[in-house]
PDB file of C-alpha atoms in Angstrom:
ATOM      1  CA  ALA O   8       6.681   8.900  16.531  1.00 88.00           C
ATOM      2  CA  ILE O   9       3.151   8.574  16.613  1.00 89.00           C
ATOM      3  CA  GLU O  10       2.945  11.232  19.627  1.00 90.00           C
ATOM      4  CA  ALA O  11       5.310  13.684  17.392  1.00 89.00           C
ATOM      5  CA  LEU O  12       3.399  13.236  14.319  1.00 90.00           C
ATOM      6  CA  ASN O  13       0.322  13.826  15.751  1.00 84.00           C
ATOM      7  CA  LYS O  14       2.137  16.708  17.296  1.00 91.00           C
ATOM      8  CA  SER O  15       3.453  18.135  13.621  1.00 87.00           C
ATOM      9  CA  ILE O  16      -0.271  17.407  12.223  1.00 86.00           C
ATOM     10  CA  ARG O  17      -1.567  19.864  15.267  1.00 88.00           C
ATOM     11  CA  MET O  18       0.502  22.429  14.185  1.00 87.00           C
ATOM     12  CA  GLY O  19      -0.244  22.538  10.802  1.00 84.00           C
ATOM     13  CA  LEU O  20       2.811  21.031   9.624  1.00 78.00           C
ATOM     14  CA  THR O  21       2.520  18.217   7.417  1.00 80.00           C
ATOM     15  CA  GLY O  22       4.273  17.251   4.450  1.00 78.00           C
ATOM     16  CA  ASP O  23       2.888  14.588   1.507  1.00 71.00           C
ATOM     17  CA  ASP O  24       4.758  11.935   3.489  1.00 90.00           C
ATOM     18  CA  THR O  25       3.321  12.931   7.134  1.00 93.00           C
ATOM     19  CA  TYR O  26       0.160  10.819   6.964  1.00 94.00           C
ATOM     20  CA  ASN O  27       2.108   7.889   5.487  1.00 95.00           C
ATOM     21  CA  PHE O  28       4.668   8.279   7.964  1.00 95.00           C
ATOM     22  CA  LEU O  29       2.135   7.917  10.686  1.00 96.00           C
ATOM     23  CA  GLY O  30       0.312   5.273   9.348  1.00 97.00           C
ATOM     24  CA  SER O  31       3.454   3.458   8.931  1.00 97.00           C
ATOM     25  CA  CYS O  32       3.884   3.708  12.304  1.00 97.00           C
ATOM     26  CA  TYR O  33       0.429   2.227  13.120  1.00 97.00           C
ATOM     27  CA  PHE O  34       0.554  -0.357  10.668  1.00 98.00           C
ATOM     28  CA  ASN O  35       4.057  -2.122  12.670  1.00 97.00           C
ATOM     29  CA  LYS O  36       1.845  -1.855  15.779  1.00 97.00           C
ATOM     30  CA  ALA O  37      -0.816  -4.201  13.500  1.00 98.00           C
ATOM     31  CA  ASP O  38      -3.779  -1.200  13.845  1.00 98.00           C
ATOM     32  CA  PHE O  39      -4.339  -1.739  10.083  1.00 98.00           C
ATOM     33  CA  ARG O  40      -7.715   0.232  10.710  1.00 98.00           C
ATOM     34  CA  MET O  41      -5.608   3.140  12.028  1.00 97.00           C
ATOM     35  CA  ALA O  42      -3.103   2.878   9.308  1.00 98.00           C
ATOM     36  CA  ILE O  43      -5.778   2.662   6.401  1.00 98.00           C
ATOM     37  CA  ASP O  44      -6.733   5.763   7.595  1.00 97.00           C
ATOM     38  CA  MET O  45      -4.031   7.670   8.021  1.00 96.00           C
ATOM     39  CA  TYR O  46      -2.715   6.338   4.126  1.00 97.00           C
ATOM     40  CA  ASN O  47      -6.388   7.272   3.091  1.00 97.00           C
ATOM     41  CA  LYS O  48      -5.748  10.987   4.777  1.00 95.00           C
ATOM     42  CA  ALA O  49      -1.607  11.068   2.823  1.00 95.00           C
ATOM     43  CA  LEU O  50      -3.889  10.354  -0.619  1.00 96.00           C
ATOM     44  CA  GLU O  51      -5.991  13.018   0.119  1.00 94.00           C
ATOM     45  CA  LYS O  52      -3.490  15.069  -0.246  1.00 91.00           C
ATOM     46  CA  ASN O  53      -1.824  13.931  -3.302  1.00 93.00           C
ATOM     47  CA  PRO O  54      -3.175  10.898  -5.130  1.00 95.00           C
ATOM     48  CA  ALA O  55      -0.257  10.076  -7.484  1.00 95.00           C
ATOM     49  CA  GLN O  56       1.656   8.441  -4.255  1.00 96.00           C
ATOM     50  CA  PRO O  57       3.007   4.338  -5.321  1.00 97.00           C
ATOM     51  CA  ASP O  58       4.517   3.951  -2.334  1.00 97.00           C
ATOM     52  CA  VAL O  59       1.405   5.027  -0.354  1.00 98.00           C
ATOM     53  CA  LEU O  60      -0.729   2.802  -2.603  1.00 98.00           C
ATOM     54  CA  ASN O  61       1.248  -0.128  -1.923  1.00 98.00           C
ATOM     55  CA  ASN O  62       0.982   0.451   2.440  1.00 98.00           C
ATOM     56  CA  LEU O  63      -2.391   1.105   1.763  1.00 98.00           C
ATOM     57  CA  ALA O  64      -3.093  -2.141  -0.265  1.00 98.00           C
ATOM     58  CA  SER O  65      -0.842  -3.686   2.438  1.00 98.00           C
ATOM     59  CA  ALA O  66      -3.047  -2.344   5.363  1.00 98.00           C
ATOM     60  CA  TYR O  67      -6.448  -3.771   3.220  1.00 98.00           C
ATOM     61  CA  GLY O  68      -4.057  -7.204   2.950  1.00 98.00           C
ATOM     62  CA  SER O  69      -2.873  -7.717   6.600  1.00 98.00           C
ATOM     63  CA  ILE O  70      -7.287  -7.402   7.514  1.00 98.00           C
ATOM     64  CA  HIS O  71      -8.041  -9.841   4.612  1.00 98.00           C
ATOM     65  CA  ASP O  72     -10.242  -7.451   2.225  1.00 98.00           C
ATOM     66  CA  TYR O  73      -8.322  -8.883  -0.634  1.00 98.00           C
ATOM     67  CA  ASN O  74     -10.637  -7.019  -3.029  1.00 97.00           C
ATOM     68  CA  ASN O  75      -9.559  -3.743  -1.613  1.00 98.00           C
ATOM     69  CA  ALA O  76      -5.945  -4.959  -1.613  1.00 98.00           C
ATOM     70  CA  ILE O  77      -6.114  -5.762  -5.312  1.00 98.00           C
ATOM     71  CA  LEU O  78      -7.835  -2.267  -6.509  1.00 98.00           C
ATOM     72  CA  THR O  79      -5.390  -0.594  -4.507  1.00 98.00           C
ATOM     73  CA  PHE O  80      -2.036  -1.913  -6.246  1.00 98.00           C
ATOM     74  CA  LYS O  81      -3.941  -1.592  -9.072  1.00 98.00           C
ATOM     75  CA  LYS O  82      -3.596   1.600  -9.023  1.00 98.00           C
ATOM     76  CA  SER O  83      -0.138   2.033  -7.707  1.00 98.00           C
ATOM     77  CA  ALA O  84       1.460  -0.421 -10.752  1.00 98.00           C
ATOM     78  CA  ASP O  85      -0.781   2.315 -13.507  1.00 98.00           C
ATOM     79  CA  LEU O  86       1.256   5.106 -11.881  1.00 98.00           C
ATOM     80  CA  ASN O  87       4.331   3.220 -11.357  1.00 97.00           C
ATOM     81  CA  PRO O  88       4.334   0.076 -13.848  1.00 97.00           C
ATOM     82  CA  SER O  89       8.064  -1.441 -13.255  1.00 96.00           C
ATOM     83  CA  ASN O  90       7.836  -1.805  -9.435  1.00 97.00           C
ATOM     84  CA  PRO O  91       8.090  -5.894  -9.436  1.00 98.00           C
ATOM     85  CA  GLN O  92       6.966  -5.439  -5.611  1.00 97.00           C
ATOM     86  CA  THR O  93       3.812  -4.230  -6.499  1.00 98.00           C
ATOM     87  CA  TYR O  94       2.992  -7.177  -9.268  1.00 98.00           C
ATOM     88  CA  TYR O  95       3.998  -9.500  -6.507  1.00 98.00           C
ATOM     89  CA  PHE O  96       1.671  -8.507  -4.016  1.00 98.00           C
ATOM     90  CA  LEU O  97      -0.939  -8.326  -6.646  1.00 98.00           C
ATOM     91  CA  GLY O  98      -0.228 -11.782  -7.389  1.00 98.00           C
ATOM     92  CA  LEU O  99      -0.423 -12.501  -3.462  1.00 98.00           C
ATOM     93  CA  SER O 100      -3.828 -11.135  -3.190  1.00 98.00           C
ATOM     94  CA  TYR O 101      -5.180 -12.757  -5.895  1.00 98.00           C
ATOM     95  CA  GLN O 102      -3.681 -15.611  -4.999  1.00 98.00           C
ATOM     96  CA  ASN O 103      -5.467 -14.579  -1.326  1.00 97.00           C
ATOM     97  CA  ILE O 104      -9.228 -14.874  -3.072  1.00 98.00           C
ATOM     98  CA  GLY O 105      -8.505 -18.670  -5.024  1.00 98.00           C
ATOM     99  CA  ASP O 106      -7.573 -16.449  -8.180  1.00 98.00           C
ATOM    100  CA  ALA O 107      -4.489 -18.656  -9.994  1.00 98.00           C
ATOM    101  CA  VAL O 108      -4.586 -17.603 -13.120  1.00 98.00           C
ATOM    102  CA  ASN O 109      -4.314 -13.860 -11.760  1.00 98.00           C
ATOM    103  CA  ALA O 110      -2.458 -14.832  -9.154  1.00 98.00           C
ATOM    104  CA  LYS O 111       0.272 -16.312 -11.650  1.00 98.00           C
ATOM    105  CA  VAL O 112       0.108 -13.588 -14.579  1.00 98.00           C
ATOM    106  CA  ASN O 113       1.729 -10.625 -11.644  1.00 98.00           C
ATOM    107  CA  PHE O 114       3.748 -13.001 -10.199  1.00 98.00           C
ATOM    108  CA  ASP O 115       5.083 -13.824 -14.121  1.00 98.00           C
ATOM    109  CA  LYS O 116       5.343  -9.846 -14.631  1.00 98.00           C
ATOM    110  CA  ALA O 117       6.728  -9.238 -10.986  1.00 98.00           C
ATOM    111  CA  ALA O 118       9.506 -11.758 -12.023  1.00 97.00           C
ATOM    112  CA  VAL O 119      10.851 -10.094 -15.530  1.00 97.00           C
ATOM    113  CA  LEU O 120      10.766  -6.881 -13.850  1.00 96.00           C
ATOM    114  CA  GLN O 121      13.270  -8.212 -10.810  1.00 94.00           C
ATOM    115  CA  ASN O 122      14.995  -9.666 -13.632  1.00 94.00           C
ATOM    116  CA  GLN O 123      15.322  -6.570 -15.869  1.00 92.00           C
ATOM    117  CA  GLY O 124      16.600  -4.547 -12.692  1.00 73.00           C
ATOM    118  CA  LYS O 125      19.469  -6.959 -11.875  1.00 66.00           C
TER     119      LYS O 125
END
């Protein structure tokens, strides 16, 4: 998939999802730095992509860069405030830096949104 996506990019055949898909391929290979680069390229093409922002934030979290993960999850939440997963992972990021208060706020928000969706 990485080879095919890179070939597509070299040919100039890129859509909004091309770099996101490529980032996800690198993420799944645990090459988080390359995933971050690809997610950022996706956001250069279109910064208003909450799913890409969540992917980017998860990659930051995977390299223990929780401050950037928090900032990025917050951007995603601003664009799509009804996604419970965003708040759950934001809560985890806060928990990882030892901020129990903000972790609880976001876990609670995720639970409320999750229950609304049922």
